Amino acid sequence: MTEAVLFDFDGTLADSSAGIFHSALYTVRQLGVSREYSNEELCRFVGPPLRQCFVVAFGLDEALLDDAVEIYRREYDERGRFMMELYLGMRDTLVMMKKRGLKLAVASFKYEGLVRSCLEYLGILDLFDSVHGSSLTEEMTKGDIIKLALADLNISPENAVMVGDTLSDLAGAEGAGTGFIGVSYGFGFHPGEVIDDYYMASSPEGLLRALDRINGGNMIEKVETKAAPAAIGPYSQAVKANGMVFASGQIPINPATGAIVDGSAADQAKQVFCNIKAVLAAAGTDITKVVKATVFLKDMADFASVNEVYSEAFKEAPVLPARSAVAVKTLPKDVQVEIEVIALA
């Protein structure tokens, strides 16, 4: 069972390519190289250790590498590191992982102090339990960095997964003995690259699905939001498991006031659907993904008016969910309607 997820930084957590390319080109220009480089050549600069990047992308002479590293780090620290942004949905994905009880770490070829400053700049440093990068005084492999993070977390390799966008990240995971998820967003893996034995994610949200597959669909996650009435008993507002969202029944409580909405059963049904939509949003899905709904009515005479509200709520669903509607003797807080749903995550 996965207990920790380790992330590469560049191209995995954040799109830092603009700052990297700027700093790399600035460096070679300072060293007297004037020719133009294609985007494909510049992309080779993302992934490997810094000294190797200058050889792979620019064919720089070994005698110039020490100067290149010094110039690059100075320029990147002053300007390049501010030319970055998190991939869309990444912060929410990290928060979801923390809610699952997973430990998070960064294992990057970036200089460790710089990794921390970048994470702080992006506002996500507090989400990580460990941050490790390369050393200024010794040469390290990605496997070495991953092992340091595992030791810091006190997690065994078989209970950890490395997430990365390059073959260097994959080799590091194999060397350290962890699992691996490759990303195909940003500058990540492309069709044809040989990582068939590993899981892939085409978006930050896809990382959660990949983790579910690695763990055989056994990950259970609590869903909680202040935009819907809080659970007032031994239950969760909803639970995510195996790609599904199982939402507890919602009654017409206004979450802002905690009061029951007055009015007809139809009026109450409108508030119920507001609550349902809020819970589904917190779970990362929406009402168009509902596959089953159960409607509980205090009086079946209210079915027609509630059904109109129900139809409006699902008007954009490509496939209407399966449904049960039952009359019951009484409902919590003596409300007139309660509805529960099951949806795809």
CSV table of C-alpha atoms in Angstrom, one decimal:
chain,number,residue,atom,x,y,z
A,1,MET,CA,0.0,0.0,0.0
A,2,THR,CA,1.3,3.4,-1.0
A,3,GLU,CA,2.3,5.5,2.1
A,4,ALA,CA,4.3,8.3,0.4
A,5,VAL,CA,4.5,10.1,-3.0
A,6,LEU,CA,7.7,11.7,-4.1
A,7,PHE,CA,7.7,14.4,-6.8
A,8,ASP,CA,10.3,15.6,-9.3
A,9,PHE,CA,10.0,19.4,-9.5
A,10,ASP,CA,10.6,20.8,-13.0
A,11,GLY,CA,8.0,19.6,-15.5
A,12,THR,CA,6.1,17.5,-12.8
A,13,LEU,CA,4.9,19.9,-10.1
A,14,ALA,CA,5.5,23.1,-12.0
A,15,ASP,CA,6.0,24.4,-15.5
A,16,SER,CA,9.3,26.2,-14.9
A,17,SER,CA,10.4,25.9,-18.6
A,18,ALA,CA,10.3,29.7,-19.2
A,19,GLY,CA,12.8,30.4,-16.4
A,20,ILE,CA,15.0,27.5,-17.3
A,21,PHE,CA,15.2,28.3,-20.9
A,22,HIS,CA,15.8,32.0,-20.2
A,23,SER,CA,18.6,31.2,-17.7
A,24,ALA,CA,20.2,28.6,-20.0
A,25,LEU,CA,20.3,30.9,-23.0
A,26,TYR,CA,21.5,33.8,-20.9
A,27,THR,CA,24.4,31.5,-19.7
A,28,VAL,CA,25.6,30.4,-23.1
A,29,ARG,CA,25.3,33.9,-24.4
A,30,GLN,CA,27.6,35.0,-21.5
A,31,LEU,CA,30.0,32.3,-22.6
A,32,GLY,CA,30.1,33.6,-26.1
A,33,VAL,CA,27.8,31.2,-27.9
A,34,SER,CA,25.6,33.2,-30.3
A,35,ARG,CA,23.7,30.6,-32.4
A,36,GLU,CA,20.0,30.2,-32.2
A,37,TYR,CA,18.5,27.0,-30.6
A,38,SER,CA,15.2,25.3,-31.5
A,39,ASN,CA,12.5,24.5,-28.9
A,40,GLU,CA,13.4,20.8,-29.2
A,41,GLU,CA,17.0,21.5,-28.3
A,42,LEU,CA,16.0,23.7,-25.4
A,43,CYS,CA,13.7,20.9,-24.1
A,44,ARG,CA,16.7,18.7,-23.6
A,45,PHE,CA,17.8,21.0,-20.9
A,46,VAL,CA,14.9,19.9,-18.6
A,47,GLY,CA,15.5,16.8,-16.5
A,48,PRO,CA,19.1,15.8,-16.3
A,49,PRO,CA,21.7,17.1,-13.7
A,50,LEU,CA,22.7,20.7,-14.5
A,51,ARG,CA,26.2,20.1,-15.8
A,52,GLN,CA,24.9,17.3,-18.1
A,53,CYS,CA,22.1,19.6,-19.3
A,54,PHE,CA,24.7,22.0,-20.9
A,55,VAL,CA,26.3,19.1,-22.7
A,56,VAL,CA,23.1,17.5,-23.9
A,57,ALA,CA,21.3,20.7,-25.0
A,58,PHE,CA,24.2,22.9,-26.1
A,59,GLY,CA,27.2,20.6,-26.6
A,60,LEU,CA,29.2,22.9,-24.3
A,61,ASP,CA,32.9,22.1,-23.8
A,62,GLU,CA,33.7,20.5,-20.5
A,63,ALA,CA,36.2,23.3,-19.7
A,64,LEU,CA,33.3,25.7,-19.6
A,65,LEU,CA,30.9,23.7,-17.4
A,66,ASP,CA,32.0,25.1,-14.0
A,67,ASP,CA,31.5,28.7,-15.3
A,68,ALA,CA,28.2,27.7,-16.9
A,69,VAL,CA,26.8,26.2,-13.7
A,70,GLU,CA,27.8,29.3,-11.7
A,71,ILE,CA,26.3,31.8,-14.2
A,72,TYR,CA,23.1,29.7,-14.6
A,73,ARG,CA,22.5,29.4,-10.9
A,74,ARG,CA,23.0,33.1,-10.3
A,75,GLU,CA,20.7,34.1,-13.2
A,76,TYR,CA,18.0,31.5,-12.3
A,77,ASP,CA,18.1,32.6,-8.6
A,78,GLU,CA,17.7,36.2,-9.5
A,79,ARG,CA,15.2,36.0,-12.3
A,80,GLY,CA,14.5,32.6,-13.7
A,81,ARG,CA,12.9,31.0,-10.6
A,82,PHE,CA,10.1,33.6,-10.8
A,83,MET,CA,9.1,32.5,-14.3
A,84,MET,CA,7.1,29.4,-13.2
A,85,GLU,CA,3.6,28.3,-12.4
A,86,LEU,CA,2.0,25.2,-10.9
A,87,TYR,CA,0.3,22.9,-13.4
A,88,LEU,CA,-3.5,23.4,-13.4
A,89,GLY,CA,-5.1,21.3,-10.7
A,90,MET,CA,-1.8,20.4,-9.0
A,91,ARG,CA,-2.4,22.1,-5.7
A,92,ASP,CA,-5.8,20.5,-5.3
A,93,THR,CA,-4.3,17.1,-6.1
A,94,LEU,CA,-1.6,17.6,-3.4
A,95,VAL,CA,-4.3,18.6,-0.9
A,96,MET,CA,-6.3,15.5,-1.8
A,97,MET,CA,-3.2,13.3,-1.3
A,98,LYS,CA,-2.7,14.8,2.1
A,99,LYS,CA,-6.4,14.1,3.0
A,100,ARG,CA,-5.7,10.5,2.1
A,101,GLY,CA,-3.0,10.4,4.8
A,102,LEU,CA,-0.1,10.2,2.3
A,103,LYS,CA,3.3,11.7,3.1
A,104,LEU,CA,4.6,14.0,0.3
A,105,ALA,CA,8.2,14.7,-0.7
A,106,VAL,CA,10.2,16.4,-3.4
A,107,ALA,CA,13.2,14.7,-4.9
A,108,SER,CA,14.8,17.0,-7.5
A,109,PHE,CA,18.0,17.5,-9.3
A,110,LYS,CA,17.6,21.2,-8.5
A,111,TYR,CA,19.9,22.6,-5.7
A,112,GLU,CA,18.0,21.8,-2.5
A,113,GLY,CA,17.9,25.4,-1.2
A,114,LEU,CA,16.5,26.5,-4.6
A,115,VAL,CA,13.8,23.8,-4.5
A,116,ARG,CA,12.6,25.1,-1.2
A,117,SER,CA,12.5,28.7,-2.3
A,118,CYS,CA,10.5,27.7,-5.5
A,119,LEU,CA,8.0,25.7,-3.4
A,120,GLU,CA,7.6,28.6,-1.1
A,121,TYR,CA,7.1,31.0,-4.0
A,122,LEU,CA,4.4,28.7,-5.4
A,123,GLY,CA,2.7,28.5,-2.0
A,124,ILE,CA,3.0,24.8,-1.6
A,125,LEU,CA,6.0,24.3,0.7
A,126,ASP,CA,3.8,23.5,3.6
A,127,LEU,CA,2.2,20.5,1.8
A,128,PHE,CA,5.5,18.6,1.8
A,129,ASP,CA,6.9,16.5,4.6
A,130,SER,CA,10.4,16.4,3.1
A,131,VAL,CA,12.3,18.3,0.4
A,132,HIS,CA,15.6,17.0,-1.1
A,133,GLY,CA,17.6,18.3,-4.0
A,134,SER,CA,21.1,18.0,-5.3
A,135,SER,CA,24.2,19.1,-3.4
A,136,LEU,CA,26.6,21.8,-4.3
A,137,THR,CA,29.5,19.8,-3.0
A,138,GLU,CA,28.9,16.2,-4.2
A,139,GLU,CA,27.6,14.5,-7.3
A,140,MET,CA,24.3,12.7,-6.7
A,141,THR,CA,22.1,10.5,-8.8
A,142,LYS,CA,18.3,10.8,-8.7
A,143,GLY,CA,18.3,7.5,-6.9
A,144,ASP,CA,20.5,8.9,-4.2
A,145,ILE,CA,18.1,11.9,-3.7
A,146,ILE,CA,15.1,9.6,-3.6
A,147,LYS,CA,16.8,7.4,-0.9
A,148,LEU,CA,17.4,10.5,1.2
A,149,ALA,CA,13.8,11.5,1.0
A,150,LEU,CA,12.7,8.0,1.9
A,151,ALA,CA,15.0,8.0,4.9
A,152,ASP,CA,13.7,11.4,6.0
A,153,LEU,CA,10.1,10.1,5.8
A,154,ASN,CA,11.0,6.7,7.4
A,155,ILE,CA,9.2,5.0,4.5
A,156,SER,CA,10.3,1.7,2.9
A,157,PRO,CA,10.8,1.9,-0.9
A,158,GLU,CA,8.0,-0.6,-1.7
A,159,ASN,CA,5.5,1.7,0.0
A,160,ALA,CA,6.5,4.8,-2.0
A,161,VAL,CA,5.9,6.0,-5.5
A,162,MET,CA,8.1,8.5,-7.5
A,163,VAL,CA,6.3,10.8,-9.9
A,164,GLY,CA,8.4,12.3,-12.7
A,165,ASP,CA,8.5,13.4,-16.3
A,166,THR,CA,11.8,12.0,-17.6
A,167,LEU,CA,13.7,8.7,-18.0
A,168,SER,CA,16.1,10.1,-15.4
A,169,ASP,CA,13.2,10.1,-12.9
A,170,LEU,CA,12.3,6.5,-13.9
A,171,ALA,CA,15.9,5.3,-13.5
A,172,GLY,CA,16.0,7.0,-10.1
A,173,ALA,CA,12.9,5.2,-9.0
A,174,GLU,CA,14.2,1.9,-10.2
A,175,GLY,CA,17.5,2.5,-8.5
A,176,ALA,CA,15.8,3.4,-5.2
A,177,GLY,CA,13.3,0.5,-5.4
A,178,THR,CA,10.1,2.6,-5.5
A,179,GLY,CA,7.1,2.5,-7.7
A,180,PHE,CA,6.8,5.0,-10.5
A,181,ILE,CA,4.1,7.2,-12.2
A,182,GLY,CA,5.2,9.0,-15.4
A,183,VAL,CA,3.4,12.2,-16.4
A,184,SER,CA,2.6,13.0,-20.0
A,185,TYR,CA,1.4,16.6,-19.4
A,186,GLY,CA,3.8,19.5,-19.9
A,187,PHE,CA,7.1,18.3,-21.3
A,188,GLY,CA,6.5,14.8,-20.0
A,189,PHE,CA,6.6,11.4,-21.6
A,190,HIS,CA,5.3,11.0,-25.2
A,191,PRO,CA,3.8,8.0,-27.0
A,192,GLY,CA,6.5,5.5,-28.0
A,193,GLU,CA,8.7,6.0,-25.0
A,194,VAL,CA,9.3,2.7,-23.3
A,195,ILE,CA,7.7,2.8,-19.9
A,196,ASP,CA,5.0,0.2,-20.5
A,197,ASP,CA,5.5,-1.5,-17.1
A,198,TYR,CA,4.5,1.7,-15.3
A,199,TYR,CA,1.5,3.9,-14.7
A,200,MET,CA,0.9,7.1,-16.5
A,201,ALA,CA,-1.0,10.3,-15.7
A,202,SER,CA,-2.1,12.8,-18.3
A,203,SER,CA,-3.0,15.5,-15.8
A,204,PRO,CA,-2.4,16.3,-12.1
A,205,GLU,CA,-5.8,14.9,-11.3
A,206,GLY,CA,-4.8,11.7,-13.1
A,207,LEU,CA,-2.2,11.1,-10.5
A,208,LEU,CA,-4.9,10.2,-8.0
A,209,ARG,CA,-6.4,7.7,-10.4
A,210,ALA,CA,-3.0,6.2,-11.1
A,211,LEU,CA,-2.5,5.8,-7.3
A,212,ASP,CA,-5.8,4.0,-7.1
A,213,ARG,CA,-4.8,1.6,-9.8
A,214,ILE,CA,-1.4,0.9,-8.0
A,215,ASN,CA,-3.3,0.2,-4.8
A,216,GLY,CA,-5.9,-2.1,-6.5
A,217,GLY,CA,-8.6,0.5,-6.1
A,218,ASN,CA,-8.5,0.2,-2.3
A,219,MET,CA,-7.9,3.9,-1.4
A,220,ILE,CA,-10.7,5.4,0.6
A,221,GLU,CA,-10.9,9.1,0.9
A,222,LYS,CA,-13.2,11.3,3.1
A,223,VAL,CA,-14.9,14.2,1.3
A,224,GLU,CA,-15.6,17.3,3.4
A,225,THR,CA,-16.7,20.8,2.6
A,226,LYS,CA,-18.1,23.8,4.5
A,227,ALA,CA,-20.3,24.6,1.4
A,228,ALA,CA,-22.7,21.8,2.5
A,229,PRO,CA,-24.2,20.9,5.9
A,230,ALA,CA,-21.6,19.3,8.2
A,231,ALA,CA,-21.9,15.7,9.2
A,232,ILE,CA,-23.6,15.6,12.6
A,233,GLY,CA,-23.2,12.0,13.4
A,234,PRO,CA,-20.8,9.0,12.8
A,235,TYR,CA,-20.7,9.5,9.0
A,236,SER,CA,-18.9,11.5,6.3
A,237,GLN,CA,-20.5,13.9,3.9
A,238,ALA,CA,-19.2,11.6,1.2
A,239,VAL,CA,-16.5,9.0,0.6
A,240,LYS,CA,-14.4,8.4,-2.5
A,241,ALA,CA,-13.4,4.8,-3.3
A,242,ASN,CA,-12.4,3.0,-6.4
A,243,GLY,CA,-13.2,5.8,-8.8
A,244,MET,CA,-16.7,6.4,-7.2
A,245,VAL,CA,-18.2,9.0,-4.9
A,246,PHE,CA,-20.8,7.8,-2.4
A,247,ALA,CA,-22.6,10.8,-1.0
A,248,SER,CA,-24.6,10.7,2.2
A,249,GLY,CA,-28.2,11.7,2.0
A,250,GLN,CA,-28.7,15.5,2.0
A,251,ILE,CA,-31.6,17.3,3.6
A,252,PRO,CA,-32.6,21.0,3.1
A,253,ILE,CA,-30.3,22.6,5.6
A,254,ASN,CA,-28.8,26.0,4.6
A,255,PRO,CA,-25.1,25.4,5.4
A,256,ALA,CA,-24.6,29.2,6.0
A,257,THR,CA,-27.2,29.4,8.8
A,258,GLY,CA,-27.7,25.7,9.8
A,259,ALA,CA,-31.4,26.2,9.6
A,260,ILE,CA,-33.9,24.1,7.7
A,261,VAL,CA,-35.3,25.8,4.6
A,262,ASP,CA,-39.0,26.6,5.0
A,263,GLY,CA,-41.5,26.1,2.2
A,264,SER,CA,-42.9,23.3,0.1
A,265,ALA,CA,-41.2,20.0,-0.7
A,266,ALA,CA,-40.1,21.5,-4.0
A,267,ASP,CA,-38.5,24.5,-2.2
A,268,GLN,CA,-36.7,22.1,0.1
A,269,ALA,CA,-35.6,19.9,-2.8
A,270,LYS,CA,-33.8,22.9,-4.4
A,271,GLN,CA,-31.7,23.4,-1.3
A,272,VAL,CA,-31.0,19.6,-1.2
A,273,PHE,CA,-29.5,19.8,-4.7
A,274,CYS,CA,-27.4,22.8,-3.8
A,275,ASN,CA,-25.9,20.7,-1.0
A,276,ILE,CA,-25.4,17.7,-3.2
A,277,LYS,CA,-23.6,19.8,-5.9
A,278,ALA,CA,-21.3,21.3,-3.2
A,279,VAL,CA,-20.4,17.9,-1.9
A,280,LEU,CA,-19.8,16.6,-5.4
A,281,ALA,CA,-17.6,19.6,-6.2
A,282,ALA,CA,-15.5,18.9,-3.1
A,283,ALA,CA,-15.0,15.4,-4.4
A,284,GLY,CA,-13.8,16.7,-7.7
A,285,THR,CA,-16.8,15.7,-9.7
A,286,ASP,CA,-20.3,17.2,-10.5
A,287,ILE,CA,-23.9,16.3,-10.9
A,288,THR,CA,-23.5,15.2,-14.6
A,289,LYS,CA,-21.5,12.2,-13.3
A,290,VAL,CA,-24.2,10.9,-11.0
A,291,VAL,CA,-25.1,7.3,-11.8
A,292,LYS,CA,-27.6,6.5,-9.1
A,293,ALA,CA,-30.0,8.7,-7.0
A,294,THR,CA,-32.4,7.8,-4.2
A,295,VAL,CA,-35.2,10.2,-3.3
A,296,PHE,CA,-36.9,9.9,0.1
A,297,LEU,CA,-40.2,11.6,0.5
A,298,LYS,CA,-42.3,12.2,3.6
A,299,ASP,CA,-45.4,12.3,1.4
A,300,MET,CA,-45.6,10.6,-2.1
A,301,ALA,CA,-48.1,13.3,-3.0
A,302,ASP,CA,-45.1,15.6,-3.3
A,303,PHE,CA,-43.5,13.4,-6.0
A,304,ALA,CA,-44.6,15.5,-9.0
A,305,SER,CA,-43.3,18.9,-7.7
A,306,VAL,CA,-40.0,17.4,-6.4
A,307,ASN,CA,-39.6,15.6,-9.8
A,308,GLU,CA,-39.7,19.0,-11.6
A,309,VAL,CA,-36.8,20.2,-9.4
A,310,TYR,CA,-35.0,16.9,-10.0
A,311,SER,CA,-35.4,17.2,-13.7
A,312,GLU,CA,-34.0,20.7,-13.7
A,313,ALA,CA,-31.0,19.6,-11.6
A,314,PHE,CA,-30.1,16.9,-14.1
A,315,LYS,CA,-30.9,18.8,-17.3
A,316,GLU,CA,-27.2,18.8,-18.4
A,317,ALA,CA,-26.5,15.2,-17.6
A,318,PRO,CA,-25.7,13.3,-20.9
A,319,VAL,CA,-27.2,10.2,-19.3
A,320,LEU,CA,-29.9,10.5,-16.6
A,321,PRO,CA,-29.0,8.5,-13.4
A,322,ALA,CA,-30.8,5.4,-12.3
A,323,ARG,CA,-33.3,6.3,-9.6
A,324,SER,CA,-35.4,5.1,-6.7
A,325,ALA,CA,-38.1,7.2,-5.0
A,326,VAL,CA,-39.6,5.9,-1.8
A,327,ALA,CA,-42.1,7.3,0.8
A,328,VAL,CA,-41.0,7.0,4.4
A,329,LYS,CA,-42.8,7.6,7.7
A,330,THR,CA,-40.4,10.4,8.8
A,331,LEU,CA,-37.1,12.0,7.9
A,332,PRO,CA,-34.4,13.7,10.0
A,333,LYS,CA,-35.5,17.0,11.5
A,334,ASP,CA,-39.0,16.3,10.1
A,335,VAL,CA,-38.0,17.5,6.6
A,336,GLN,CA,-40.1,16.7,3.6
A,337,VAL,CA,-37.3,15.3,1.3
A,338,GLU,CA,-33.9,13.7,1.4
A,339,ILE,CA,-31.8,12.7,-1.5
A,340,GLU,CA,-28.6,10.6,-1.7
A,341,VAL,CA,-26.4,10.0,-4.9
A,342,ILE,CA,-23.6,7.9,-6.1
A,343,ALA,CA,-21.3,9.4,-8.8
A,344,LEU,CA,-18.2,8.8,-10.8
A,345,ALA,CA,-15.2,10.5,-9.3
